[in-house]
Amino acid sequence: MGSSGYIQLIRGLIVVLILCPAFSWGATVGLLVDSKSDQALSFQAHLKKFSPQHDIRLITPDLLSDTLLIDAWFTIGPKALAKLLEWPNHTQPILSLFITQASVKKLRSKNPNRHFSTLDNTPTLDRQLALIKVLNPQVKQVAVFFSAQGKEQIAELKILAEKLNLKLLASELSDPLNWKRGALKTLKDSDLVLGLKDSAIYNATNIRSILMRLYRAGRPLIGPDKGYVRAGAVASTYSGMPETLKICTDLLKDIKDWPANIQNPYFNVSINAQVARSLNIVVQDSDQVAKAVKGLLK
């Protein structure tokens, strides 16, 4: 190859380097955690396994400095995110994992000029309704109980329910421990109850009383999340650690300024088979149910 050929080759390589973003060659990803716990080390190990082309570095707040060469950040929990936001020179994309909406709201208010993304693992309403349809195709009327703070979910929920030929029976529950006549009628007229993400109703103080009332009425509870399935709800969709690792792996394929809120597209299904049998609900394997739910949502 002549000198002109080498020059053309070098020029070609330069063009490729310019056009191909850094992540194609492997990025350095900072995984910021409060401490190097077993859970944090396990998350790092699994992320390395799924994204071997990237350098996944486990970093604690005391190691933060302006000399760190990081292409993107993952933070676990609100404390780690708060520490990272204190460093104004860190302008790389940030994805916050395992953080509540209350913490997100507080940190956005405190840092209005800093952009960061959050991963939302909470079950979506369309998934929960599809789960109802898969578990019991004969269901026609679904009850939802809401507080003043959860009322804004009802309009969207009604539209989603209609798409699955489900009728939504909505009733405000001002006191979950003392049901009024309207709420009791809604419960009586329904086939089952869909639990909403409404902490004024579904919390550790109220859940036992609610589950006992529904159980006596023979009405299954779906949701509001996996934790309530362990407590006595029949089933719920959820996004756990494996699903979180999947979306993180996807996002590392295209490192950029990610959207402020990212709904996890990956989910599974948790089923309390014992409660289901006691309410005469025939359930399949949870993986099969999850597959059917995903098929219904397409």
CSV table of N, CA and C in Angstrom, one decimal, residues 135-293:
chain,number,residue,atom,x,y,z
A,135,LEU,N,-56.1,-12.9,34.4
A,135,LEU,CA,-56.4,-13.8,35.5
A,135,LEU,C,-57.9,-14.2,35.5
A,136,ASN,N,-58.8,-13.3,35.1
A,136,ASN,CA,-60.2,-13.6,35.1
A,136,ASN,C,-60.8,-12.9,33.9
A,137,PRO,N,-60.9,-13.5,32.7
A,137,PRO,CA,-61.5,-12.9,31.5
A,137,PRO,C,-63.0,-12.5,31.7
A,138,GLN,N,-63.6,-13.2,32.7
A,138,GLN,CA,-65.1,-12.9,32.9
A,138,GLN,C,-65.4,-11.7,33.7
A,139,VAL,N,-64.3,-11.1,34.3
A,139,VAL,CA,-64.5,-9.9,35.1
A,139,VAL,C,-65.1,-8.7,34.2
A,140,LYS,N,-66.1,-8.1,34.8
A,140,LYS,CA,-66.7,-7.0,34.1
A,140,LYS,C,-66.6,-5.6,34.8
A,141,GLN,N,-66.7,-5.7,36.2
A,141,GLN,CA,-66.7,-4.5,36.9
A,141,GLN,C,-65.6,-4.5,37.9
A,142,VAL,N,-64.8,-3.4,37.8
A,142,VAL,CA,-63.6,-3.3,38.7
A,142,VAL,C,-63.7,-2.1,39.6
A,143,ALA,N,-63.6,-2.4,40.9
A,143,ALA,CA,-63.7,-1.3,41.9
A,143,ALA,C,-62.3,-0.7,42.2
A,144,VAL,N,-62.3,0.6,42.3
A,144,VAL,CA,-61.1,1.3,42.8
A,144,VAL,C,-61.5,2.3,43.8
A,145,PHE,N,-60.7,2.4,44.9
A,145,PHE,CA,-61.0,3.3,46.0
A,145,PHE,C,-59.8,4.3,46.0
A,146,PHE,N,-60.2,5.6,46.2
A,146,PHE,CA,-59.1,6.6,46.1
A,146,PHE,C,-59.3,7.6,47.2
A,147,SER,N,-58.2,8.3,47.6
A,147,SER,CA,-58.3,9.4,48.5
A,147,SER,C,-58.2,10.7,47.7
A,148,ALA,N,-58.3,11.8,48.4
A,148,ALA,CA,-58.2,13.1,47.7
A,148,ALA,C,-57.0,13.2,46.9
A,149,GLN,N,-55.8,12.7,47.4
A,149,GLN,CA,-54.6,12.8,46.7
A,149,GLN,C,-54.5,11.8,45.5
A,150,GLY,N,-55.3,10.8,45.5
A,150,GLY,CA,-55.2,9.8,44.4
A,150,GLY,C,-56.3,10.0,43.3
A,151,LYS,N,-57.1,11.0,43.4
A,151,LYS,CA,-58.2,11.2,42.5
A,151,LYS,C,-57.8,11.5,41.1
A,152,GLU,N,-56.6,12.1,40.9
A,152,GLU,CA,-56.2,12.4,39.5
A,152,GLU,C,-56.0,11.2,38.6
A,153,GLN,N,-55.9,10.0,39.2
A,153,GLN,CA,-55.6,8.8,38.4
A,153,GLN,C,-56.9,8.2,37.8
A,154,ILE,N,-58.0,8.6,38.3
A,154,ILE,CA,-59.3,8.0,37.9
A,154,ILE,C,-59.6,8.2,36.4
A,155,ALA,N,-59.5,9.4,35.9
A,155,ALA,CA,-59.9,9.7,34.5
A,155,ALA,C,-59.1,8.9,33.6
A,156,GLU,N,-57.8,8.8,33.7
A,156,GLU,CA,-57.0,7.9,32.9
A,156,GLU,C,-57.3,6.5,33.0
A,157,LEU,N,-57.6,6.1,34.2
A,157,LEU,CA,-57.9,4.7,34.5
A,157,LEU,C,-59.2,4.2,33.8
A,158,LYS,N,-60.2,5.1,33.8
A,158,LYS,CA,-61.5,4.8,33.1
A,158,LYS,C,-61.3,4.6,31.6
A,159,ILE,N,-60.4,5.4,31.0
A,159,ILE,CA,-60.2,5.2,29.6
A,159,ILE,C,-59.5,3.9,29.3
A,160,LEU,N,-58.5,3.6,30.1
A,160,LEU,CA,-57.8,2.3,29.9
A,160,LEU,C,-58.7,1.1,30.2
A,161,ALA,N,-59.6,1.2,31.1
A,161,ALA,CA,-60.5,0.1,31.4
A,161,ALA,C,-61.5,-0.1,30.3
A,162,GLU,N,-61.9,0.9,29.7
A,162,GLU,CA,-62.9,0.8,28.5
A,162,GLU,C,-62.2,0.1,27.4
A,163,LYS,N,-60.9,0.3,27.2
A,163,LYS,CA,-60.2,-0.4,26.1
A,163,LYS,C,-60.2,-1.9,26.3
A,164,LEU,N,-60.3,-2.4,27.5
A,164,LEU,CA,-60.4,-3.8,27.8
A,164,LEU,C,-61.8,-4.3,28.1
A,165,ASN,N,-62.8,-3.5,27.8
A,165,ASN,CA,-64.2,-3.8,28.1
A,165,ASN,C,-64.4,-4.0,29.5
A,166,LEU,N,-63.8,-3.2,30.4
A,166,LEU,CA,-64.0,-3.3,31.8
A,166,LEU,C,-64.7,-2.0,32.3
A,167,LYS,N,-65.6,-2.1,33.2
A,167,LYS,CA,-66.3,-1.0,33.7
A,167,LYS,C,-65.7,-0.6,35.1
A,168,LEU,N,-65.3,0.6,35.2
A,168,LEU,CA,-64.7,1.1,36.4
A,168,LEU,C,-65.7,1.6,37.4
A,169,LEU,N,-65.7,1.1,38.6
A,169,LEU,CA,-66.5,1.6,39.7
A,169,LEU,C,-65.6,2.3,40.7
A,170,ALA,N,-65.7,3.7,40.7
A,170,ALA,CA,-64.7,4.4,41.6
A,170,ALA,C,-65.5,5.1,42.7
A,171,SER,N,-64.8,5.0,43.9
A,171,SER,CA,-65.4,5.5,45.1
A,171,SER,C,-64.4,6.1,46.0
A,172,GLU,N,-64.6,7.3,46.5
A,172,GLU,CA,-63.6,8.0,47.4
A,172,GLU,C,-63.7,7.3,48.8
A,173,LEU,N,-62.6,7.1,49.3
A,173,LEU,CA,-62.5,6.4,50.7
A,173,LEU,C,-61.8,7.4,51.6
A,174,SER,N,-62.5,8.2,52.3
A,174,SER,CA,-61.9,9.2,53.2
A,174,SER,C,-61.3,8.6,54.4
A,175,ASP,N,-61.9,7.5,54.9
A,175,ASP,CA,-61.3,6.8,56.0
A,175,ASP,C,-61.3,5.3,55.8
A,176,PRO,N,-60.1,4.8,55.4
A,176,PRO,CA,-60.0,3.4,55.1
A,176,PRO,C,-60.4,2.4,56.2
A,177,LEU,N,-60.4,2.9,57.4
A,177,LEU,CA,-60.8,2.1,58.5
A,177,LEU,C,-62.3,2.2,58.9
A,178,ASN,N,-63.0,3.1,58.2
A,178,ASN,CA,-64.4,3.3,58.4
A,178,ASN,C,-65.1,3.6,57.1
A,179,TRP,N,-65.6,2.5,56.4
A,179,TRP,CA,-66.1,2.7,55.1
A,179,TRP,C,-67.6,3.2,55.2
A,180,LYS,N,-67.9,4.2,54.3
A,180,LYS,CA,-69.2,4.7,54.3
A,180,LYS,C,-70.1,3.9,53.2
A,181,ARG,N,-71.3,4.3,53.2
A,181,ARG,CA,-72.3,3.5,52.4
A,181,ARG,C,-71.9,3.4,50.9
A,182,GLY,N,-71.4,4.5,50.4
A,182,GLY,CA,-71.1,4.6,48.9
A,182,GLY,C,-69.9,3.6,48.6
A,183,ALA,N,-68.9,3.6,49.5
A,183,ALA,CA,-67.8,2.7,49.3
A,183,ALA,C,-68.2,1.2,49.4
A,184,LEU,N,-69.1,0.9,50.4
A,184,LEU,CA,-69.6,-0.4,50.6
A,184,LEU,C,-70.4,-0.9,49.4
A,185,LYS,N,-71.2,0.0,48.8
A,185,LYS,CA,-72.0,-0.4,47.6
A,185,LYS,C,-71.1,-0.7,46.4
A,186,THR,N,-70.0,0.2,46.3
A,186,THR,CA,-69.1,0.0,45.2
A,186,THR,C,-68.4,-1.4,45.3
A,187,LEU,N,-68.0,-1.8,46.5
A,187,LEU,CA,-67.4,-3.1,46.8
A,187,LEU,C,-68.4,-4.2,46.4
A,188,LYS,N,-69.6,-4.1,46.8
A,188,LYS,CA,-70.7,-5.1,46.6
A,188,LYS,C,-70.9,-5.3,45.1
A,189,ASP,N,-70.9,-4.2,44.3
A,189,ASP,CA,-71.3,-4.3,42.9
A,189,ASP,C,-70.1,-4.7,42.0
A,190,SER,N,-68.9,-4.8,42.6
A,190,SER,CA,-67.7,-5.1,41.8
A,190,SER,C,-67.4,-6.6,41.8
A,191,ASP,N,-66.6,-7.0,40.8
A,191,ASP,CA,-66.1,-8.3,40.7
A,191,ASP,C,-64.8,-8.5,41.5
A,192,LEU,N,-64.0,-7.4,41.5
A,192,LEU,CA,-62.7,-7.4,42.2
A,192,LEU,C,-62.3,-6.0,42.4
A,193,VAL,N,-61.2,-5.8,43.2
A,193,VAL,CA,-60.7,-4.4,43.5
A,193,VAL,C,-59.3,-4.3,42.9
A,194,LEU,N,-59.0,-3.1,42.3
A,194,LEU,CA,-57.7,-2.8,41.8
A,194,LEU,C,-57.1,-1.7,42.8
A,195,GLY,N,-56.0,-2.1,43.4
A,195,GLY,CA,-55.4,-1.2,44.3
A,195,GLY,C,-54.5,-0.1,43.6
A,196,LEU,N,-54.7,1.1,43.9
A,196,LEU,CA,-54.0,2.2,43.2
A,196,LEU,C,-52.8,2.6,44.0
A,197,LYS,N,-51.9,3.3,43.4
A,197,LYS,CA,-50.7,3.8,44.1
A,197,LYS,C,-51.2,5.1,44.8
A,198,ASP,N,-51.8,4.8,46.0
A,198,ASP,CA,-52.4,5.9,46.8
A,198,ASP,C,-52.0,5.6,48.3
A,199,SER,N,-51.0,6.2,48.7
A,199,SER,CA,-50.4,5.9,50.1
A,199,SER,C,-51.4,6.3,51.2
A,200,ALA,N,-52.4,7.1,50.9
A,200,ALA,CA,-53.3,7.5,52.0
A,200,ALA,C,-54.3,6.3,52.3
A,201,ILE,N,-54.4,5.4,51.3
A,201,ILE,CA,-55.2,4.2,51.5
A,201,ILE,C,-54.4,3.0,51.7
A,202,TYR,N,-53.5,2.7,50.8
A,202,TYR,CA,-52.7,1.5,50.9
A,202,TYR,C,-51.4,1.8,51.6
A,203,ASN,N,-51.4,1.5,52.9
A,203,ASN,CA,-50.2,1.7,53.7
A,203,ASN,C,-50.2,0.6,54.8
A,204,ALA,N,-49.1,0.6,55.5
A,204,ALA,CA,-48.9,-0.5,56.5
A,204,ALA,C,-50.0,-0.4,57.6
A,205,THR,N,-50.5,0.8,57.9
A,205,THR,CA,-51.5,0.9,58.9
A,205,THR,C,-52.9,0.4,58.5
A,206,ASN,N,-53.2,0.6,57.2
A,206,ASN,CA,-54.6,0.2,56.7
A,206,ASN,C,-54.7,-1.2,56.1
A,207,ILE,N,-53.6,-1.7,55.5
A,207,ILE,CA,-53.7,-2.8,54.6
A,207,ILE,C,-54.4,-4.0,55.2
A,208,ARG,N,-54.1,-4.4,56.5
A,208,ARG,CA,-54.7,-5.6,57.1
A,208,ARG,C,-56.2,-5.4,57.2
A,209,SER,N,-56.6,-4.3,57.6
A,209,SER,CA,-58.1,-4.0,57.7
A,209,SER,C,-58.8,-4.1,56.3
A,210,ILE,N,-58.1,-3.5,55.3
A,210,ILE,CA,-58.7,-3.5,54.0
A,210,ILE,C,-58.7,-5.0,53.4
A,211,LEU,N,-57.7,-5.7,53.6
A,211,LEU,CA,-57.6,-7.1,53.1
A,211,LEU,C,-58.7,-8.0,53.8
A,212,MET,N,-58.9,-7.8,55.0
A,212,MET,CA,-59.9,-8.6,55.8
A,212,MET,C,-61.3,-8.2,55.3
A,213,ARG,N,-61.6,-6.9,55.0
A,213,ARG,CA,-62.9,-6.5,54.5
A,213,ARG,C,-63.1,-7.1,53.1
A,214,LEU,N,-62.1,-7.0,52.3
A,214,LEU,CA,-62.3,-7.6,50.9
A,214,LEU,C,-62.4,-9.1,50.9
A,215,TYR,N,-61.6,-9.7,51.8
A,215,TYR,CA,-61.7,-11.2,51.9
A,215,TYR,C,-63.1,-11.7,52.3
A,216,ARG,N,-63.7,-11.0,53.3
A,216,ARG,CA,-65.0,-11.3,53.8
A,216,ARG,C,-66.0,-11.1,52.7
A,217,ALA,N,-65.8,-10.1,51.9
A,217,ALA,CA,-66.7,-9.9,50.8
A,217,ALA,C,-66.5,-10.8,49.5
A,218,GLY,N,-65.4,-11.5,49.6
A,218,GLY,CA,-65.1,-12.4,48.5
A,218,GLY,C,-64.6,-11.7,47.3
A,219,ARG,N,-63.9,-10.5,47.5
A,219,ARG,CA,-63.4,-9.7,46.4
A,219,ARG,C,-61.9,-9.7,46.4
A,220,PRO,N,-61.3,-10.2,45.3
A,220,PRO,CA,-59.8,-10.2,45.3
A,220,PRO,C,-59.3,-8.8,45.1
A,221,LEU,N,-58.1,-8.6,45.6
A,221,LEU,CA,-57.3,-7.4,45.4
A,221,LEU,C,-56.2,-7.6,44.5
A,222,ILE,N,-56.1,-6.8,43.5
A,222,ILE,CA,-55.0,-6.8,42.5
A,222,ILE,C,-54.1,-5.6,42.8
A,223,GLY,N,-52.8,-5.8,43.1
A,223,GLY,CA,-51.9,-4.6,43.4
A,223,GLY,C,-52.1,-4.1,44.8
A,224,PRO,N,-51.6,-2.9,45.1
A,224,PRO,CA,-51.0,-2.0,44.1
A,224,PRO,C,-49.6,-2.3,43.7
A,225,ASP,N,-48.9,-3.2,44.4
A,225,ASP,CA,-47.5,-3.6,44.0
A,225,ASP,C,-47.2,-5.0,44.6
A,226,LYS,N,-46.0,-5.4,44.4
A,226,LYS,CA,-45.6,-6.8,44.8
A,226,LYS,C,-45.7,-6.9,46.3
A,227,GLY,N,-45.4,-5.9,47.1
A,227,GLY,CA,-45.4,-6.0,48.5
A,227,GLY,C,-46.7,-6.4,49.1
A,228,TYR,N,-47.8,-5.9,48.4
A,228,TYR,CA,-49.1,-6.3,48.9
A,228,TYR,C,-49.5,-7.7,48.5
A,229,VAL,N,-48.9,-8.2,47.5
A,229,VAL,CA,-49.1,-9.7,47.2
A,229,VAL,C,-48.7,-10.5,48.4
A,230,ARG,N,-47.5,-10.2,48.9
A,230,ARG,CA,-47.1,-10.9,50.1
A,230,ARG,C,-48.0,-10.8,51.3
A,231,ALA,N,-48.7,-9.6,51.4
A,231,ALA,CA,-49.6,-9.3,52.5
A,231,ALA,C,-50.9,-10.0,52.3
A,232,GLY,N,-51.3,-10.3,51.1
A,232,GLY,CA,-52.6,-11.0,50.9
A,232,GLY,C,-53.3,-10.6,49.6
A,233,ALA,N,-52.8,-9.7,48.8
A,233,ALA,CA,-53.4,-9.4,47.5
A,233,ALA,C,-53.2,-10.6,46.6
A,234,VAL,N,-54.0,-10.8,45.6
A,234,VAL,CA,-53.9,-12.0,44.7
A,234,VAL,C,-52.7,-11.9,43.8
A,235,ALA,N,-52.5,-10.7,43.2
A,235,ALA,CA,-51.4,-10.6,42.2
A,235,ALA,C,-51.1,-9.1,41.9
A,236,SER,N,-49.9,-8.9,41.3
A,236,SER,CA,-49.6,-7.6,40.8
A,236,SER,C,-48.4,-7.7,39.8
A,237,THR,N,-48.3,-6.8,38.9
A,237,THR,CA,-47.1,-6.7,38.1
A,237,THR,C,-46.1,-6.0,38.9
A,238,TYR,N,-44.8,-6.2,38.5
A,238,TYR,CA,-43.7,-5.5,39.2
A,238,TYR,C,-42.5,-5.5,38.3
A,239,SER,N,-41.6,-4.6,38.6
A,239,SER,CA,-40.3,-4.5,38.0
A,239,SER,C,-39.3,-4.6,39.1
A,240,GLY,N,-38.5,-5.6,39.2
A,240,GLY,CA,-37.5,-5.8,40.3
A,240,GLY,C,-36.1,-5.7,39.8
A,241,MET,N,-35.2,-6.3,40.5
A,241,MET,CA,-33.7,-6.2,40.1
A,241,MET,C,-33.4,-6.7,38.7
A,242,PRO,N,-33.9,-7.9,38.3
A,242,PRO,CA,-33.5,-8.3,36.9
A,242,PRO,C,-34.0,-7.3,35.9
A,243,GLU,N,-35.3,-6.8,36.1
A,243,GLU,CA,-35.8,-5.9,35.1
A,243,GLU,C,-35.1,-4.5,35.1
A,244,THR,N,-34.6,-4.1,36.3
A,244,THR,CA,-33.8,-2.9,36.4
A,244,THR,C,-32.5,-3.1,35.6
A,245,LEU,N,-31.9,-4.2,35.8
A,245,LEU,CA,-30.6,-4.5,35.1
A,245,LEU,C,-30.8,-4.5,33.6
A,246,LYS,N,-32.0,-5.0,33.1
A,246,LYS,CA,-32.2,-5.0,31.7
A,246,LYS,C,-32.3,-3.6,31.1
A,247,ILE,N,-33.1,-2.7,31.8
A,247,ILE,CA,-33.3,-1.4,31.2
A,247,ILE,C,-32.0,-0.6,31.3
A,248,CYS,N,-31.2,-0.8,32.4
A,248,CYS,CA,-29.9,-0.1,32.5
A,248,CYS,C,-29.0,-0.6,31.4
A,249,THR,N,-29.0,-1.8,31.0
A,249,THR,CA,-28.2,-2.3,29.9
A,249,THR,C,-28.6,-1.7,28.6
A,250,ASP,N,-29.9,-1.6,28.4
A,250,ASP,CA,-30.4,-0.9,27.2
A,250,ASP,C,-29.9,0.5,27.1
A,251,LEU,N,-30.0,1.3,28.2
A,251,LEU,CA,-29.7,2.7,28.2
A,251,LEU,C,-28.2,2.9,28.0
A,252,LEU,N,-27.4,2.0,28.4
A,252,LEU,CA,-25.9,2.1,28.2
A,252,LEU,C,-25.6,1.9,26.7
A,253,LYS,N,-26.5,1.4,25.9
A,253,LYS,CA,-26.3,1.2,24.5
A,253,LYS,C,-26.4,2.6,23.8
A,254,ASP,N,-27.0,3.5,24.4
A,254,ASP,CA,-27.2,4.8,23.8
A,254,ASP,C,-27.1,5.9,24.9
A,255,ILE,N,-25.9,6.2,25.3
A,255,ILE,CA,-25.7,7.2,26.4
A,255,ILE,C,-26.0,8.6,25.9
A,256,LYS,N,-26.9,9.2,26.5
A,256,LYS,CA,-27.3,10.6,26.1
A,256,LYS,C,-28.0,11.2,27.3
A,257,ASP,N,-28.6,12.4,27.1
A,257,ASP,CA,-29.4,13.0,28.1
A,257,ASP,C,-30.7,12.3,28.1
A,258,TRP,N,-30.9,11.3,29.0
A,258,TRP,CA,-32.1,10.6,29.0
A,258,TRP,C,-33.3,11.4,29.5
A,259,PRO,N,-34.5,11.0,29.2
A,259,PRO,CA,-35.7,11.8,29.7
A,259,PRO,C,-35.7,11.8,31.2
A,260,ALA,N,-36.4,12.8,31.7
A,260,ALA,CA,-36.5,13.0,33.2
A,260,ALA,C,-37.1,11.8,33.9
A,261,ASN,N,-38.1,11.2,33.3
A,261,ASN,CA,-38.7,10.0,33.9
A,261,ASN,C,-38.7,8.9,32.9
A,262,ILE,N,-38.2,7.7,33.3
A,262,ILE,CA,-38.2,6.6,32.4
A,262,ILE,C,-39.0,5.5,33.0
A,263,GLN,N,-40.1,5.1,32.4
A,263,GLN,CA,-40.9,4.0,32.9
A,263,GLN,C,-40.2,2.7,32.5
A,264,ASN,N,-40.0,1.8,33.4
A,264,ASN,CA,-39.3,0.5,33.1
A,264,ASN,C,-40.2,-0.3,32.2
A,265,PRO,N,-39.8,-0.6,30.9
A,265,PRO,CA,-40.6,-1.4,30.0
A,265,PRO,C,-40.7,-2.9,30.4
A,266,TYR,N,-39.8,-3.3,31.3
A,266,TYR,CA,-39.7,-4.7,31.6
A,266,TYR,C,-40.4,-5.0,32.9
A,267,PHE,N,-41.2,-6.0,33.0
A,267,PHE,CA,-41.9,-6.3,34.2
A,267,PHE,C,-42.2,-7.8,34.3
A,268,ASN,N,-42.6,-8.3,35.5
A,268,ASN,CA,-43.0,-9.6,35.7
A,268,ASN,C,-44.2,-9.6,36.5
A,269,VAL,N,-44.7,-10.8,36.9
A,269,VAL,CA,-45.9,-10.9,37.7
A,269,VAL,C,-45.7,-11.7,39.0
A,270,SER,N,-46.2,-11.2,40.1
A,270,SER,CA,-46.2,-11.9,41.3
A,270,SER,C,-47.6,-12.4,41.7
A,271,ILE,N,-47.7,-13.6,42.1
A,271,ILE,CA,-49.0,-14.2,42.4
A,271,ILE,C,-49.0,-14.9,43.8
A,272,ASN,N,-50.0,-14.6,44.6
A,272,ASN,CA,-50.2,-15.3,45.8
A,272,ASN,C,-51.2,-16.5,45.6
A,273,ALA,N,-50.6,-17.6,45.3
A,273,ALA,CA,-51.4,-18.8,44.9
A,273,ALA,C,-52.4,-19.2,45.9
A,274,GLN,N,-52.0,-19.1,47.2
A,274,GLN,CA,-52.8,-19.6,48.3
A,274,GLN,C,-54.1,-18.7,48.4
A,275,VAL,N,-53.9,-17.4,48.3
A,275,VAL,CA,-55.0,-16.5,48.4
A,275,VAL,C,-55.9,-16.7,47.2
A,276,ALA,N,-55.3,-16.9,46.0
A,276,ALA,CA,-56.1,-17.1,44.8
A,276,ALA,C,-57.0,-18.3,44.9
A,277,ARG,N,-56.4,-19.4,45.4
A,277,ARG,CA,-57.2,-20.6,45.5
A,277,ARG,C,-58.4,-20.4,46.5
A,278,SER,N,-58.1,-19.7,47.6
A,278,SER,CA,-59.2,-19.4,48.6
A,278,SER,C,-60.3,-18.6,48.0
A,279,LEU,N,-60.0,-17.9,47.0
A,279,LEU,CA,-61.1,-17.0,46.3
A,279,LEU,C,-61.5,-17.7,45.0
A,280,ASN,N,-61.2,-19.0,44.8
A,280,ASN,CA,-61.6,-19.7,43.7
A,280,ASN,C,-61.1,-19.1,42.3
A,281,ILE,N,-59.9,-18.6,42.4
A,281,ILE,CA,-59.3,-18.1,41.2
A,281,ILE,C,-58.2,-19.1,40.7
A,282,VAL,N,-58.4,-19.6,39.5
A,282,VAL,CA,-57.4,-20.6,39.0
A,282,VAL,C,-56.3,-19.8,38.3
A,283,VAL,N,-55.1,-20.0,38.8
A,283,VAL,CA,-53.9,-19.2,38.3
A,283,VAL,C,-52.9,-20.1,37.7
A,284,GLN,N,-52.2,-19.6,36.6
A,284,GLN,CA,-51.2,-20.3,36.0
A,284,GLN,C,-49.8,-19.9,36.6
A,285,ASP,N,-48.8,-20.5,36.1
A,285,ASP,CA,-47.4,-20.1,36.5
A,285,ASP,C,-47.3,-18.6,36.2
A,286,SER,N,-46.6,-17.9,37.1
A,286,SER,CA,-46.4,-16.4,37.0
A,286,SER,C,-45.8,-16.0,35.7
A,287,ASP,N,-44.8,-16.8,35.2
A,287,ASP,CA,-44.2,-16.5,33.9
A,287,ASP,C,-45.1,-16.5,32.8
A,288,GLN,N,-46.0,-17.5,32.8
A,288,GLN,CA,-47.0,-17.7,31.8
A,288,GLN,C,-48.0,-16.5,31.8
A,289,VAL,N,-48.4,-16.1,33.0
A,289,VAL,CA,-49.3,-15.0,33.2
A,289,VAL,C,-48.7,-13.7,32.7
A,290,ALA,N,-47.4,-13.5,33.0
A,290,ALA,CA,-46.7,-12.3,32.6
A,290,ALA,C,-46.6,-12.2,31.0
A,291,LYS,N,-46.4,-13.4,30.4
A,291,LYS,CA,-46.3,-13.5,29.0
A,291,LYS,C,-47.7,-13.1,28.4
A,292,ALA,N,-48.8,-13.6,29.0
A,292,ALA,CA,-50.1,-13.3,28.5
A,292,ALA,C,-50.4,-11.8,28.6
A,293,VAL,N,-50.0,-11.2,29.7
A,293,VAL,CA,-50.2,-9.8,30.0
A,293,VAL,C,-49.5,-9.0,28.9
